[in-house]
Short mmCIF file of C-alpha atoms in Angstrom, two decimals:
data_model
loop_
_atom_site.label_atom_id
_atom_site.label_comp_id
_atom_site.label_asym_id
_atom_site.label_seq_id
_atom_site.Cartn_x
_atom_site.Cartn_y
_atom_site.Cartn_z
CA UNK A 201 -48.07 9.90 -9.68
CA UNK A 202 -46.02 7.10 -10.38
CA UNK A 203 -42.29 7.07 -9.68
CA UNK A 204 -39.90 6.93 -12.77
CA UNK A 205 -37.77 4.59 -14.07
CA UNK A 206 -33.94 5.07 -13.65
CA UNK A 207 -30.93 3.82 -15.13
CA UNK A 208 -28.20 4.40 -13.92
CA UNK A 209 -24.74 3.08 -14.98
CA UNK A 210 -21.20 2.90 -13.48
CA UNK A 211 -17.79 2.43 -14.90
CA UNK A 212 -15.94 -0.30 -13.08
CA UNK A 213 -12.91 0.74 -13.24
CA UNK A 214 -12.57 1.32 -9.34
CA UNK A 215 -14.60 -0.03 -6.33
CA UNK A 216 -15.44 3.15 -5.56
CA UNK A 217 -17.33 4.27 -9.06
CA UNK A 218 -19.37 1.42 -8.59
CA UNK A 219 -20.16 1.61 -4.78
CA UNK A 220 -21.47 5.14 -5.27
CA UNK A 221 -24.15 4.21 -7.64
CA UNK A 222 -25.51 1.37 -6.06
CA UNK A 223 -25.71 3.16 -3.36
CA UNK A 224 -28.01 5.53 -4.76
CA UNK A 225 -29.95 2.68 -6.96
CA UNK A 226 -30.55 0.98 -3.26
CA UNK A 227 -32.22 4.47 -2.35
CA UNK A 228 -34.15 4.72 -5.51
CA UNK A 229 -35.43 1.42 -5.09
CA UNK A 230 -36.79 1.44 -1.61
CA UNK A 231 -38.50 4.91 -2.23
CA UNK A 232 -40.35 2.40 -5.46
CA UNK A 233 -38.51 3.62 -8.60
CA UNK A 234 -38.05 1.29 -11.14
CA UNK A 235 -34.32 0.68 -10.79
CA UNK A 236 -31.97 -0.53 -13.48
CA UNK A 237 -28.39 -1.28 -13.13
CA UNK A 238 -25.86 -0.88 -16.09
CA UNK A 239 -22.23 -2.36 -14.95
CA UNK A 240 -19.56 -4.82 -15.56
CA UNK A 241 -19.22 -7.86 -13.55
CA UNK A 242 -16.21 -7.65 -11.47
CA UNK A 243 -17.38 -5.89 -8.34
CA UNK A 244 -20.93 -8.55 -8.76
CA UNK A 245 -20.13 -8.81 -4.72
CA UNK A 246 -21.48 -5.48 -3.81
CA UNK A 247 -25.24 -6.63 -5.31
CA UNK A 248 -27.15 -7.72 -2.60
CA UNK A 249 -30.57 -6.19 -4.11
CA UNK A 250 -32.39 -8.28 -6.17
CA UNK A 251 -34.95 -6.04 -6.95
CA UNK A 252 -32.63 -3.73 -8.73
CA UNK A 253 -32.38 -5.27 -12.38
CA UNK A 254 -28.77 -5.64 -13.52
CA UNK A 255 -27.37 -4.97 -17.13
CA UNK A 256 -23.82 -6.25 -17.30
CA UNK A 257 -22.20 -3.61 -19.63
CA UNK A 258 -18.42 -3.73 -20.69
CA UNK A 259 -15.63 -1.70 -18.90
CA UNK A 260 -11.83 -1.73 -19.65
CA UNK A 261 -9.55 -3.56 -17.78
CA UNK A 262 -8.87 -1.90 -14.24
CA UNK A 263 -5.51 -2.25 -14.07
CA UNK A 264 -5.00 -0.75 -17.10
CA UNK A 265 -7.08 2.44 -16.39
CA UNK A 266 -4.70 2.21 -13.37
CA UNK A 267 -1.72 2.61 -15.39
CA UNK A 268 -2.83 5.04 -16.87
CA UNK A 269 -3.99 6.99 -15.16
CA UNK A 270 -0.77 6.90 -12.94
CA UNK A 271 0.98 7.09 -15.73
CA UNK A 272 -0.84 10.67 -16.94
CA UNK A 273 -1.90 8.88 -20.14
CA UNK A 274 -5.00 9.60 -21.67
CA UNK A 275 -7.77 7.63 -20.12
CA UNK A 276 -9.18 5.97 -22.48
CA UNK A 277 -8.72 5.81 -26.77
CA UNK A 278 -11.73 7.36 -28.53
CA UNK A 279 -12.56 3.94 -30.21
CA UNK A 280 -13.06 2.82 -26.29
CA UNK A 281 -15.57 5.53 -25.56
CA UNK A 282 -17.62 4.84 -29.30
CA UNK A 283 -17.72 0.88 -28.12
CA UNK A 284 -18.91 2.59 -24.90
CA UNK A 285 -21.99 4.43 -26.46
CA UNK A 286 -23.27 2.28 -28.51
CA UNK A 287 -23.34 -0.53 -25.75
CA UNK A 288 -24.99 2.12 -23.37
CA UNK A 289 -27.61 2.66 -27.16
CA UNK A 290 -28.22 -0.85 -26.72
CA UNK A 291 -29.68 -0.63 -23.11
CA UNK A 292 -31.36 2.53 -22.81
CA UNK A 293 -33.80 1.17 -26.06
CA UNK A 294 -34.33 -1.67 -24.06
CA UNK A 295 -34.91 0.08 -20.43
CA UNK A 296 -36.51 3.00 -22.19
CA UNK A 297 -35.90 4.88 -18.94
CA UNK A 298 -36.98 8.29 -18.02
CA UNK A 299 -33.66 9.69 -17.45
CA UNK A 300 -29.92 7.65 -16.41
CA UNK A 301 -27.05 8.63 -14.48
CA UNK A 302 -23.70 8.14 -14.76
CA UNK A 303 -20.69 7.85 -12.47
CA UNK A 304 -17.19 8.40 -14.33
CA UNK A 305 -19.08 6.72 -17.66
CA UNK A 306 -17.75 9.63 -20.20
CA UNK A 307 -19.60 8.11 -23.10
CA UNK A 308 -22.82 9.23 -21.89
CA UNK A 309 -22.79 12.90 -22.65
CA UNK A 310 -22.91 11.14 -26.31
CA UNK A 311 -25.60 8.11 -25.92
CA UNK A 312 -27.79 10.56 -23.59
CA UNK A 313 -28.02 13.17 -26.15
CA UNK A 314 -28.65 10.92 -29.24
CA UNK A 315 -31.70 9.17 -27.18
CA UNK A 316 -32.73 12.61 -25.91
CA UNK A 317 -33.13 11.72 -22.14
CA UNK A 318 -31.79 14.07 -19.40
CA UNK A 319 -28.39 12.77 -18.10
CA UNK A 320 -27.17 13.22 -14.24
CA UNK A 321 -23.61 13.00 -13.93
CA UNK A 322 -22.64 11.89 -10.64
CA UNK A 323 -18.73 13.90 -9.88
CA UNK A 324 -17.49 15.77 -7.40
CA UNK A 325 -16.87 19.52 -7.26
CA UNK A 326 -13.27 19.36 -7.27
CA UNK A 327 -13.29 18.13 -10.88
CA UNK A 328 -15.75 21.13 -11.90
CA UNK A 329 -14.77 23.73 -14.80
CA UNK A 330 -14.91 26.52 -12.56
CA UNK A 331 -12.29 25.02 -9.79
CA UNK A 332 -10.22 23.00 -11.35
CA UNK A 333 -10.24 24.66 -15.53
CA UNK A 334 -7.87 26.57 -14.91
CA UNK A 335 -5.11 24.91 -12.82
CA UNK A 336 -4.46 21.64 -11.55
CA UNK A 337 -2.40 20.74 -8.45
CA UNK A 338 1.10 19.07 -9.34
CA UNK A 339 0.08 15.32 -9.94
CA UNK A 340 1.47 12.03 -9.16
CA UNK A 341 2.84 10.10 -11.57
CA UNK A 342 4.32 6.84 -11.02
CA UNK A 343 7.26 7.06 -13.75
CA UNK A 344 8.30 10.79 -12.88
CA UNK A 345 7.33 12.07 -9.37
CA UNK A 346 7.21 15.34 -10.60
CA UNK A 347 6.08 16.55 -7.14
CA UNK A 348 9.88 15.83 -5.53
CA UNK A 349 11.34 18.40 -8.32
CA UNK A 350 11.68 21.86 -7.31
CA UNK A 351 9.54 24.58 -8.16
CA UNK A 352 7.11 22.35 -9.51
CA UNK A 353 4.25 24.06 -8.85
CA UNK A 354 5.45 26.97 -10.84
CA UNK A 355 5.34 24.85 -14.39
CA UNK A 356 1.75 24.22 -13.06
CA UNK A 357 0.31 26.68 -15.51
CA UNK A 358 1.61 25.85 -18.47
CA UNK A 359 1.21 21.91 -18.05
CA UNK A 360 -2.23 22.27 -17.10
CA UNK A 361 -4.21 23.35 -20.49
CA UNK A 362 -1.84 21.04 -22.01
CA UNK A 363 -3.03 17.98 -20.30
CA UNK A 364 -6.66 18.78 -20.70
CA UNK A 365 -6.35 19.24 -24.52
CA UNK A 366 -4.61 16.04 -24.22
CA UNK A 367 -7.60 14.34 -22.54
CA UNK A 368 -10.00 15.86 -24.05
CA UNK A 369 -8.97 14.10 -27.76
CA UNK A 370 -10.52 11.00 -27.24
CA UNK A 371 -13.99 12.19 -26.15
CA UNK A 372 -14.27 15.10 -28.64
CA UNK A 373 -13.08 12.53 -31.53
CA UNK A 374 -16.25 10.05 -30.09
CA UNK A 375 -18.53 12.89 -30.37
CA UNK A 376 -17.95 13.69 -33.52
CA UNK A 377 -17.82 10.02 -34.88
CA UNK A 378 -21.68 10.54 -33.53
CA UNK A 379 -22.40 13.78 -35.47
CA UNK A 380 -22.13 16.07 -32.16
CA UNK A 381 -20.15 19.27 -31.15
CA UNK A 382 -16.52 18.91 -29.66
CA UNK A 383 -16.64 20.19 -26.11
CA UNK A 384 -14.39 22.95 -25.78
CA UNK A 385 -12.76 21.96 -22.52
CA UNK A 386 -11.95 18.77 -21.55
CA UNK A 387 -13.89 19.11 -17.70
CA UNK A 388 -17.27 20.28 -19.76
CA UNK A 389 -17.30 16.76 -21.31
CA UNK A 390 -16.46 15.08 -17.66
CA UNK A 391 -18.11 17.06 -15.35
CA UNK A 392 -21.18 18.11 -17.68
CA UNK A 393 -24.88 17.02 -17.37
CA UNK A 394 -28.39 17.97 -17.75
CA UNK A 395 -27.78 17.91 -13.96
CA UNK A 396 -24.44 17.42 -12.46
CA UNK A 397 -24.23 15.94 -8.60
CA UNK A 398 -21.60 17.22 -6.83
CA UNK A 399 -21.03 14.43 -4.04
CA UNK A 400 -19.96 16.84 -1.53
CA UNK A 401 -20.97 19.32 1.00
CA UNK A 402 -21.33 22.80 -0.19
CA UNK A 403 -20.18 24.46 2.33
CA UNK A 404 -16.51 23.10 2.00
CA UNK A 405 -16.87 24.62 -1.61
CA UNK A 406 -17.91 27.88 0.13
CA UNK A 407 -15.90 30.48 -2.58
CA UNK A 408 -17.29 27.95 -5.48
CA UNK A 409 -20.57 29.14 -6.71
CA UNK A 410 -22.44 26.49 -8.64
CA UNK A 411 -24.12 27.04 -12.21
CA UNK A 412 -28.39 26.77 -12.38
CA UNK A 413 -27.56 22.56 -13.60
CA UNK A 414 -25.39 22.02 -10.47
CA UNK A 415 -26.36 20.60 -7.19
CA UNK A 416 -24.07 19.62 -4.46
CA UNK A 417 -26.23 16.27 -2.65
CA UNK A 418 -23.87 15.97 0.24
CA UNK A 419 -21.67 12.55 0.74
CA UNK A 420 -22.10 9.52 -0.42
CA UNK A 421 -20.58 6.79 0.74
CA UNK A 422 -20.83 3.00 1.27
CA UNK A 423 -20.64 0.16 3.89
CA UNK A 424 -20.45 -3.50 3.36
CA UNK A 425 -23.12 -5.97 4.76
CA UNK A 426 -21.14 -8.72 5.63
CA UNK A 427 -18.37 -7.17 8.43
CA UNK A 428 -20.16 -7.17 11.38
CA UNK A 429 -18.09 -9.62 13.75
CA UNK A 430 -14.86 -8.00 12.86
CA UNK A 431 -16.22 -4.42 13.48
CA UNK A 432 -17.25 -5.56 16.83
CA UNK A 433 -13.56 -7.22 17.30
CA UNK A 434 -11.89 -4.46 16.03
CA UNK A 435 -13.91 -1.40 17.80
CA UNK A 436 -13.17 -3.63 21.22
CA UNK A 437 -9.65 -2.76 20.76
CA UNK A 438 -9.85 0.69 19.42
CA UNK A 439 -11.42 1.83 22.60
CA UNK A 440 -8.72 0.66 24.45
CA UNK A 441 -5.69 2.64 22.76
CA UNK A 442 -5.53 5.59 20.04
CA UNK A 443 -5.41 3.76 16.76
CA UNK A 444 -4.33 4.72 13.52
CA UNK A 445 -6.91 3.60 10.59
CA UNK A 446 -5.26 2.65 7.38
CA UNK A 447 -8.06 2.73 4.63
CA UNK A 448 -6.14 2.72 1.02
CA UNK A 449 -9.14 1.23 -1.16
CA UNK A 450 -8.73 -0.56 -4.49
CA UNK A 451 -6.31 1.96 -6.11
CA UNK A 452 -4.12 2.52 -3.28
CA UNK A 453 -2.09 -0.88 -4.11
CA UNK A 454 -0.34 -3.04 -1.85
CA UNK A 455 3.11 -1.73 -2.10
CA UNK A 456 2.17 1.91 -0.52
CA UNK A 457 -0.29 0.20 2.04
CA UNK A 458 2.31 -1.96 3.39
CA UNK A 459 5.19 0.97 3.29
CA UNK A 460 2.38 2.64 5.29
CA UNK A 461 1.81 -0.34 7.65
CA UNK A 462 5.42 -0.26 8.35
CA UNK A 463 5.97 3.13 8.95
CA UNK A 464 3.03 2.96 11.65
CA UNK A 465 4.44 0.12 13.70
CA UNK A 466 8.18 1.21 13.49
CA UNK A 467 6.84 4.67 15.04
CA UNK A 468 5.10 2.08 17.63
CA UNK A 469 1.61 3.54 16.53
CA UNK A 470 -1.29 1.05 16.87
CA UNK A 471 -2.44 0.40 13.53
CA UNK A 472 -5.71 -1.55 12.27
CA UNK A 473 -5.80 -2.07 8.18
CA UNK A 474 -8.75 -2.74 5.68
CA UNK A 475 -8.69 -4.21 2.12
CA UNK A 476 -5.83 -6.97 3.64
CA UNK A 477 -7.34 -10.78 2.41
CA UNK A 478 -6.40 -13.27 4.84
CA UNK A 479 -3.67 -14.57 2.40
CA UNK A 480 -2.25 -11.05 1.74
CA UNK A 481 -1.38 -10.37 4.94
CA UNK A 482 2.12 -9.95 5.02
CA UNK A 483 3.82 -12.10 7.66
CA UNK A 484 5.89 -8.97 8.79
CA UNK A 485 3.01 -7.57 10.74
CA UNK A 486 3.09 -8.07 14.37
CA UNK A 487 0.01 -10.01 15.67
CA UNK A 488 -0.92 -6.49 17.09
CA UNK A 489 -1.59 -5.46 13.37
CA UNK A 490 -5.22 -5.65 13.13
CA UNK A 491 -6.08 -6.30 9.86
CA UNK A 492 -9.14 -7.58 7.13
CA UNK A 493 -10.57 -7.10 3.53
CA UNK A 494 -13.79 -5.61 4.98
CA UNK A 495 -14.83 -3.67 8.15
CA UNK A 496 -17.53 -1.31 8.65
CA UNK A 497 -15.29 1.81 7.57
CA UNK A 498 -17.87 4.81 9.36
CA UNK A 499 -17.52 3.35 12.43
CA UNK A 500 -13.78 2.50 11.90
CA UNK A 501 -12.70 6.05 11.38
CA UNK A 502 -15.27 6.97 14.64
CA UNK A 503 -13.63 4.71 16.70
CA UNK A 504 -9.66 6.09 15.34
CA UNK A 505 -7.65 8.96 16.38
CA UNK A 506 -6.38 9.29 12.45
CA UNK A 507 -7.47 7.81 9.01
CA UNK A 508 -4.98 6.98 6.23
CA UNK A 509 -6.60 7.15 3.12
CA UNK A 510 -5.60 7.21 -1.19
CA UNK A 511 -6.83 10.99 -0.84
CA UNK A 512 -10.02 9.72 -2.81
CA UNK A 513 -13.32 11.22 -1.48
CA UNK A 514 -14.95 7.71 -0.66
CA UNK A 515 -12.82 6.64 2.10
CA UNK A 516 -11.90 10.12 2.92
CA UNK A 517 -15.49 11.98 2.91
CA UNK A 518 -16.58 8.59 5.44
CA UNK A 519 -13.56 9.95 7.85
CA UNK A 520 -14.60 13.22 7.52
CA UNK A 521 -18.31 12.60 8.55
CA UNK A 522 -16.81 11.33 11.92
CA UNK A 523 -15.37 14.26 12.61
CA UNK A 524 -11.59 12.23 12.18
CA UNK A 525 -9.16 13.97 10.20
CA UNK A 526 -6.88 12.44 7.64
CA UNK A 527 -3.74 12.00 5.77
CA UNK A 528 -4.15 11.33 1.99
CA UNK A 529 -1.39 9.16 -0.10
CA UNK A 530 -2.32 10.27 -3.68
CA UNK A 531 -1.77 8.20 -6.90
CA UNK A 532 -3.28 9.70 -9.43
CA UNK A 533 -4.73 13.68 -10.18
CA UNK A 534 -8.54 12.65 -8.41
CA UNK A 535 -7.34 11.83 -5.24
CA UNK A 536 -4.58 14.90 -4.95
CA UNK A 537 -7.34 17.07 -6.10
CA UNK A 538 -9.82 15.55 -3.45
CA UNK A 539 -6.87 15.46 -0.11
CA UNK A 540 -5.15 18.86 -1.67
CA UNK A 541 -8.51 20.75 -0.86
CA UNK A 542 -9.14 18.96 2.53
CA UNK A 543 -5.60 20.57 3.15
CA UNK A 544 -6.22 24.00 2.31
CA UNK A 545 -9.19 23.67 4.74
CA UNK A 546 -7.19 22.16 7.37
CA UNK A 547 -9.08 19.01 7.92
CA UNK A 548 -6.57 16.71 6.68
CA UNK A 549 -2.88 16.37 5.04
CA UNK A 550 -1.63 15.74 1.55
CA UNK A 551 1.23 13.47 1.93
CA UNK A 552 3.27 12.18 -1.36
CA UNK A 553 3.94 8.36 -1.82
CA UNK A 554 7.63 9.02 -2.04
CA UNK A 555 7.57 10.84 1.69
CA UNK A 556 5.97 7.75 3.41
CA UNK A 557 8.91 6.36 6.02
CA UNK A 558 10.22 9.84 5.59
CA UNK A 559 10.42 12.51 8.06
CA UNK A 560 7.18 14.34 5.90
CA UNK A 561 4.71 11.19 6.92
CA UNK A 562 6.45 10.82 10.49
CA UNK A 563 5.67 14.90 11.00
CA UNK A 564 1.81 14.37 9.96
CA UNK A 565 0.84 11.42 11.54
CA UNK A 566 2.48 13.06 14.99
CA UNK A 567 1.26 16.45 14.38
CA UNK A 568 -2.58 14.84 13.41
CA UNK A 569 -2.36 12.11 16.35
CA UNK A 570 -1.77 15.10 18.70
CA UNK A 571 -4.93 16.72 18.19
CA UNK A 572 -4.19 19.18 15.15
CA UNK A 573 -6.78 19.28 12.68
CA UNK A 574 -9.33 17.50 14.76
CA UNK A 575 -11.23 21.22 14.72
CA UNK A 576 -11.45 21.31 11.24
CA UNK A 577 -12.53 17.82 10.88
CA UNK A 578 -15.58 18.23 13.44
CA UNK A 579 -16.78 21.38 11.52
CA UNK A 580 -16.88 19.23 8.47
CA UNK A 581 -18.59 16.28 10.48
CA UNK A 582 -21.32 19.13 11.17
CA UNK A 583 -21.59 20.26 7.26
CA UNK A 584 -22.21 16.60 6.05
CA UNK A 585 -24.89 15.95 8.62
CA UNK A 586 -26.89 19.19 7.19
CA UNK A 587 -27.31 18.00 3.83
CA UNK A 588 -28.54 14.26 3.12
CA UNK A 589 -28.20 12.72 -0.91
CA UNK A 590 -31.64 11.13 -0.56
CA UNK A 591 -33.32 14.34 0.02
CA UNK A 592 -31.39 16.51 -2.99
CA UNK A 593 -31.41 13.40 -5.59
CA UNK A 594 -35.01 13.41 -4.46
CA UNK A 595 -35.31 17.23 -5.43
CA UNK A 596 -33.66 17.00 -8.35
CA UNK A 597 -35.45 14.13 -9.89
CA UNK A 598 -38.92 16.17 -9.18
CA UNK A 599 -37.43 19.18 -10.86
CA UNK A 600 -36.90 16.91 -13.85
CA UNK A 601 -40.37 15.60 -13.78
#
């Protein structure tokens, strides 16, 4: 039987969105699917396949996704998303593929239906209807940290259907421009699918029981090609002392990274720092400071005593498969949600942007450094290796055949 042909598309909007699906398109296409590519061109130094046909595909400016979602705007205006579908239109009746998947691309629960192809929607768990519908963890917004005011948790419940109804406007509004149903919740829309991924380990969902479309595939993360030589520099020096690993990805910004950086070294921690270009490296930084814009991050966080991540699953999902624990600096509702569960399963901390240099960061990186959590983390270092994304994407795509 021949093998299918995919299409899969990602919303650039983050390195991370992007990462995730090539990383599965790279699996698809050495196991002989016929692999198409829908993105925008900004992340174009991640493709390294050429075998995997490209279709460059509009997405809205990062920055200002960025804003707002940091801001707790809506994410995008429902003229965005109707652009969105009929662009995606446009390349599934040229692919004609057998089914697509999507990564944080909305507008496919519309374009999907209207062609009549099963849709996978790659998410992760903590975004689900069933654990987060109902009430959200207090979020981080850049203009009002609402997480320094007290009580805050307790208004929790009544700001949380209010900022899905919010969110779900723009969507709902698409759909119907396209003669389809409004979703009723806002997470239906998101997290929905013919099949919806969950890239994460069941068993650190073990209360969360899945519906019959849900799957959880396991972890999926990302390494780039090109970082060999400073790996092998860096991992020299890592076996020599207890280093901290400061991972803050693309939507961590500069301004917390180097607050973070500086925390570290005043403390007199060792610290070693990715996503730092040569000419971004701040001239404060000891020589010590080990520092570049790629490493291999796996063996990074192998090689550390502690990982500093955004709280986003990418960065903080490759820590965890080591068996390291972390400390997540959330900006924005996905990574709290993703470093807020790691806490309440003891792998990790949830520390606020406003607390780094404070006496709340100080307490975690000690508390971390000196062992605590490190349990925890190799438990969850033991779930990911059980369960393995080729073999369940595999599984699903022969249940849809």
């Amino acid at each position: 039987m021949s093998k299918s042909r995919a299409l899969l598309f990602a919303e650039a909007v983050t390195l991370a969105h992007v990462v995730r699906v090539y990383r599965i398109a790279k699996t698809l296409f050495e196991e002989g699917y016929d692999v198409h590519f829908a993105v925008a061109q900004r992340f174009r130094f991640v493709y390294d396949e050429p075998g995997i046909k490209l279709h460059w595909i509009a997405s809205k400016s990062a920055q200002t996704f960025l804003d707002n979602v940091e801001m707790g705007k809506r994410l995008y205006r429902s003229e965005e998303l109707i652009r969105y579908a009929y662009e995606e239109l446009a390349v599934i009746d040229k692919v004609k593929p057998d089914w697509v998947l999507g990564d944080f691309r909305h507008s496919l629960s519309i374009s999907a239906r209207l062609r009549g192809i099963p849709y996978l929607n790659l998410i992760n768990a903590y975004w689900s209807r069933a654990y987060a519908g109902h009430l959200l963890p207090v979020p981080e917004l850049r203009q009002f940290p609402l997480s320094r005011v007290p009580l805050s948790r307790r208004l929790m419940p009544v700001l949380t259907p209010i900022i899905f109804k919010a969110q779900a406007q723009p969507l709902n509004d698409a759909r119907r421009h396209f003669n389809l149903e409004p979703y009723e919740h806002c997470l239906q829309g998101w997290a929905g699918g013919d099949r919806t991924l969950f890239c994460d380990v069941a068993e650190s969902f073990a209360a969360f029981a899945p519906a019959p479309h849900e799957r959880f595939i396991g972890h999926v993360t990302w390494e780039p090609t090109d970082a060999s030589r400073t790996t092998e520099r860096w991992l020299e020096a890592l076996d020599k002392d207890d280093y901290v690993y400061a991972a803050l990805g693309s939507s961590g910004g500069q301004g917390i990274r180097n607050r973070v950086v500086d925390a570290l070294i005043a403390a007199g921690y060792p610290v070693c720092v990715s996503g730092v270009a040569d000419g971004d490296r701040p001239a404060s930084w000891p020589s010590e400071v080990l520092s570049a814009e790629f490493v291999s991050g796996s063996a990074i966080a192998r090689a550390a005593r502690l990982v500093i991540t955004n709280g986003g699953s990418p960065t903080t999902y490759q820590a965890l498969n080591t068996g390291t624990p972390v400390i997540g600096i959330p900006a924005n509702m996905d990574q709290v949600l993703c470093i807020n569960h790691i806490q309440k399963l003891n792998a990790g901390r949830l520390v606020r942007p406003w607390q780094v240099g404070r006496p709340q960061f100080a307490k975690a990186v000690e508390e971390l450094m000196s062992g605590m959590c490190a349990k925890e983390a190799a438990t969850w270092s033991q779930w990911s290796q059980k369960t393995d994304f080729r073999t369940e994407l595999r599984r699903t795509i022969e249940y849809l055949n």
